[in-house]
mmCIF file of C-alpha atoms in Angstrom:
data_model
loop_
_atom_site.group_PDB
_atom_site.id
_atom_site.type_symbol
_atom_site.label_atom_id
_atom_site.label_comp_id
_atom_site.label_asym_id
_atom_site.label_seq_id
_atom_site.Cartn_x
_atom_site.Cartn_y
_atom_site.Cartn_z
ATOM 1 C CA MET A 1 185.419 66.382 155.790
ATOM 2 C CA GLN A 2 182.889 66.094 158.593
ATOM 3 C CA ARG A 3 181.082 69.123 157.168
ATOM 4 C CA ASN A 4 180.906 67.370 153.779
ATOM 5 C CA PHE A 5 179.442 64.263 155.393
ATOM 6 C CA LYS A 6 176.805 66.344 157.182
ATOM 7 C CA HIS A 7 175.956 68.101 153.925
ATOM 8 C CA ILE A 8 175.570 64.764 152.118
ATOM 9 C CA LEU A 9 173.321 63.425 154.888
ATOM 10 C CA GLY A 10 171.302 66.625 154.744
ATOM 11 C CA VAL A 11 170.783 66.242 150.995
ATOM 12 C CA LEU A 12 169.891 62.557 151.311
ATOM 13 C CA SER A 13 167.419 63.271 154.096
ATOM 14 C CA ASN A 14 165.210 64.897 151.459
ATOM 15 C CA ILE A 15 162.978 62.146 150.046
ATOM 16 C CA LYS A 16 163.430 63.399 146.470
ATOM 17 C CA TYR A 17 167.217 63.146 146.580
ATOM 18 C CA ALA A 18 167.134 59.892 148.530
ATOM 19 C CA ALA A 19 164.964 58.427 145.751
ATOM 20 C CA ILE A 20 167.402 59.684 143.108
ATOM 21 C CA SER A 21 170.303 58.167 145.032
ATOM 22 C CA PHE A 22 168.554 54.821 145.445
ATOM 23 C CA THR A 23 167.545 54.771 141.766
ATOM 24 C CA GLY A 24 171.143 55.493 140.705
ATOM 25 C CA PHE A 25 172.334 52.674 142.958
ATOM 26 C CA LEU A 26 169.772 50.276 141.487
ATOM 27 C CA ILE A 27 170.575 51.202 137.877
ATOM 28 C CA PHE A 28 174.315 50.712 138.353
ATOM 29 C CA SER A 29 173.749 47.487 140.305
ATOM 30 C CA ALA A 30 171.453 46.171 137.561
ATOM 31 C CA LEU A 31 174.166 46.915 135.000
ATOM 32 C CA VAL A 32 176.686 44.993 137.086
ATOM 33 C CA LEU A 33 174.367 42.026 137.601
ATOM 34 C CA TYR A 34 173.424 41.879 133.931
ATOM 35 C CA PHE A 35 177.012 41.670 132.693
ATOM 36 C CA THR A 36 178.576 39.608 135.495
ATOM 37 C CA LYS A 37 178.929 35.833 135.466
ATOM 38 C CA LEU A 38 180.283 35.141 138.939
ATOM 39 C CA ASP A 39 180.715 31.406 138.437
ATOM 40 C CA LEU A 40 182.997 32.018 135.442
ATOM 41 C CA MET A 41 184.946 34.669 137.329
ATOM 42 C CA LEU A 42 185.440 32.319 140.264
ATOM 43 C CA GLY A 43 186.659 29.552 137.985
ATOM 44 C CA ASN A 44 188.961 31.660 135.834
ATOM 45 C CA LEU A 45 190.213 34.443 138.082
ATOM 46 C CA GLY A 46 189.803 33.060 141.589
ATOM 47 C CA VAL A 47 188.057 33.941 144.797
ATOM 48 C CA ALA A 48 190.180 36.977 145.719
ATOM 49 C CA HIS A 49 189.591 38.689 142.386
ATOM 50 C CA THR A 50 185.860 37.971 142.463
ATOM 51 C CA ILE A 51 185.497 39.326 146.008
ATOM 52 C CA ALA A 52 187.516 42.461 145.174
ATOM 53 C CA TYR A 53 185.454 42.936 142.016
ATOM 54 C CA SER A 54 182.169 42.573 143.897
ATOM 55 C CA VAL A 55 183.180 44.910 146.726
ATOM 56 C CA LEU A 56 184.455 47.572 144.331
ATOM 57 C CA ASN A 57 181.298 47.393 142.238
ATOM 58 C CA PHE A 58 179.111 47.747 145.340
ATOM 59 C CA ILE A 59 181.124 50.786 146.441
ATOM 60 C CA VAL A 60 180.912 52.320 142.966
ATOM 61 C CA ALA A 61 177.149 51.717 142.821
ATOM 62 C CA ALA A 62 176.648 53.388 146.209
ATOM 63 C CA LEU A 63 178.908 56.308 145.294
ATOM 64 C CA PHE A 64 177.168 56.683 141.940
ATOM 65 C CA GLY A 65 173.815 56.985 143.702
ATOM 66 C CA VAL A 66 175.130 59.656 146.072
ATOM 67 C CA TYR A 67 176.829 61.442 143.167
ATOM 68 C CA ALA A 68 173.609 61.477 141.132
ATOM 69 C CA ALA A 69 171.638 62.953 144.027
ATOM 70 C CA LEU A 70 174.253 65.633 144.727
ATOM 71 C CA LEU A 71 174.526 66.492 141.039
ATOM 72 C CA VAL A 72 170.756 66.911 140.669
ATOM 73 C CA ARG A 73 170.712 69.032 143.825
ATOM 74 C CA ARG A 74 173.521 71.217 142.477
ATOM 75 C CA ILE A 75 171.761 71.643 139.129
ATOM 76 C CA ASN A 76 168.529 72.575 140.924
ATOM 77 C CA GLU A 77 170.354 75.132 143.075
ATOM 78 C CA THR A 78 172.340 76.822 140.342
ATOM 79 C CA LYS A 79 170.075 76.111 137.348
ATOM 80 C CA SER A 80 173.195 75.187 135.386
ATOM 81 C CA LEU A 81 175.688 72.367 135.042
ATOM 82 C CA ARG A 82 179.323 73.262 135.590
ATOM 83 C CA LEU A 83 181.363 70.697 133.765
ATOM 84 C CA ARG A 84 184.423 71.244 135.928
ATOM 85 C CA ASN A 85 182.694 69.923 139.064
ATOM 86 C CA SER A 86 180.885 67.040 137.392
ATOM 87 C CA ALA A 87 183.409 65.732 134.866
ATOM 88 C CA SER A 88 185.338 63.591 137.363
ATOM 89 C CA GLY A 89 182.117 61.889 138.453
ATOM 90 C CA PHE A 90 181.175 61.125 134.857
ATOM 91 C CA LEU A 91 184.681 59.750 134.262
ATOM 92 C CA GLY A 92 184.574 57.657 137.440
ATOM 93 C CA ALA A 93 181.202 56.154 136.674
ATOM 94 C CA GLY A 94 182.204 55.627 133.050
ATOM 95 C CA ALA A 95 185.472 53.903 133.919
ATOM 96 C CA SER A 96 183.730 51.595 136.344
ATOM 97 C CA ALA A 97 180.860 50.861 133.962
ATOM 98 C CA LEU A 98 183.339 50.106 131.197
ATOM 99 C CA VAL A 99 184.830 47.161 133.070
ATOM 100 C CA THR A 100 181.558 45.968 134.542
ATOM 101 C CA GLY A 101 180.996 42.380 133.613
ATOM 102 C CA CYS A 102 182.875 39.119 133.426
ATOM 103 C CA VAL A 103 186.391 39.955 132.331
ATOM 104 C CA ALA A 104 187.257 36.250 132.411
ATOM 105 C CA CYS A 105 184.812 35.400 129.635
ATOM 106 C CA GLY A 106 185.091 38.692 127.759
ATOM 107 C CA VAL A 107 181.535 39.868 128.363
ATOM 108 C CA THR A 108 182.008 43.468 129.441
ATOM 109 C CA LEU A 109 180.815 46.775 128.166
ATOM 110 C CA ALA A 110 184.378 47.315 126.956
ATOM 111 C CA SER A 111 184.163 44.222 124.765
ATOM 112 C CA TYR A 112 181.021 45.568 123.133
ATOM 113 C CA LEU A 113 182.934 48.750 122.380
ATOM 114 C CA GLY A 114 185.937 46.832 121.024
ATOM 115 C CA LEU A 115 188.205 47.516 124.006
ATOM 116 C CA ALA A 116 188.532 43.976 125.378
ATOM 117 C CA SER A 117 192.194 43.764 124.388
ATOM 118 C CA VAL A 118 192.926 46.823 126.540
ATOM 119 C CA LEU A 119 191.496 45.019 129.570
ATOM 120 C CA ALA A 120 193.495 41.894 128.737
ATOM 121 C CA ILE A 121 196.829 43.710 129.079
ATOM 122 C CA LEU A 122 195.981 45.150 132.492
ATOM 123 C CA PRO A 123 197.542 43.115 135.317
ATOM 124 C CA PHE A 124 194.343 42.936 137.392
ATOM 125 C CA TYR A 125 191.896 42.630 134.485
ATOM 126 C CA GLY A 126 190.149 45.947 135.010
ATOM 127 C CA LEU A 127 190.121 46.179 138.800
ATOM 128 C CA GLU A 128 192.444 49.149 138.333
ATOM 129 C CA LEU A 129 189.726 50.986 136.436
ATOM 130 C CA ASN A 130 187.176 50.149 139.117
ATOM 131 C CA ALA A 131 189.516 51.513 141.795
ATOM 132 C CA ALA A 132 190.059 54.639 139.697
ATOM 133 C CA GLY A 133 186.286 54.939 139.398
ATOM 134 C CA VAL A 134 185.938 54.839 143.193
ATOM 135 C CA LEU A 135 188.574 57.553 143.565
ATOM 136 C CA LEU A 136 187.086 59.782 140.859
ATOM 137 C CA LEU A 137 183.552 59.415 142.196
ATOM 138 C CA GLY A 138 184.791 60.121 145.723
ATOM 139 C CA TYR A 139 186.606 63.239 144.533
ATOM 140 C CA SER A 140 183.554 64.433 142.635
ATOM 141 C CA ILE A 141 181.272 63.846 145.626
ATOM 142 C CA LYS A 142 183.693 65.799 147.800
ATOM 143 C CA LYS A 143 183.702 68.696 145.320
ATOM 144 C CA LEU A 144 179.913 68.684 145.005
ATOM 145 C CA SER A 145 179.460 68.675 148.780
ATOM 146 C CA ASP A 146 182.325 71.078 149.470
ATOM 147 C CA GLU A 147 181.362 74.453 148.259
ATOM 148 C CA LYS A 148 178.187 76.413 148.274
ATOM 149 C CA PRO A 149 177.464 77.311 144.676
ATOM 150 C CA LYS A 150 177.981 80.944 143.836
ATOM 151 C CA THR A 151 174.875 82.307 142.219
ATOM 152 C CA CYS A 152 173.993 85.815 141.262
ATOM 153 C CA LYS A 153 170.810 87.097 142.862
ATOM 154 C CA VAL A 154 169.213 89.568 140.503
#
């Protein structure tokens, strides 16, 4: 795990990948801010839910930035995209983006896609999907920073 952390820091020390990571963080954060009405969440769902929602979204945004930088680095190294290593990151970011917004007032990306009723039956109003997004992004980052890609030198 310490080797993975050193590899991630090594990738992010390159200005190109640091810029990609920061841009990914900003894009995901902008999505969260655009869809979220914190005053409505506080009034309808309470302080604990709003704090958990905010913390999870910050973690997902940071992980998404790191994931984007590692994915671009991997694509640049191998000149290909292996779906097996990147699918969990796409799923994690997608699950988190799906519930981004104010679940209390129904303004989420899921509601635009017609999935608001699915969020309504969840006991924590989508926090479960955010937590799953954190886990999937973390797993994908670990896989991307784990192994040296095997490439054929011809």
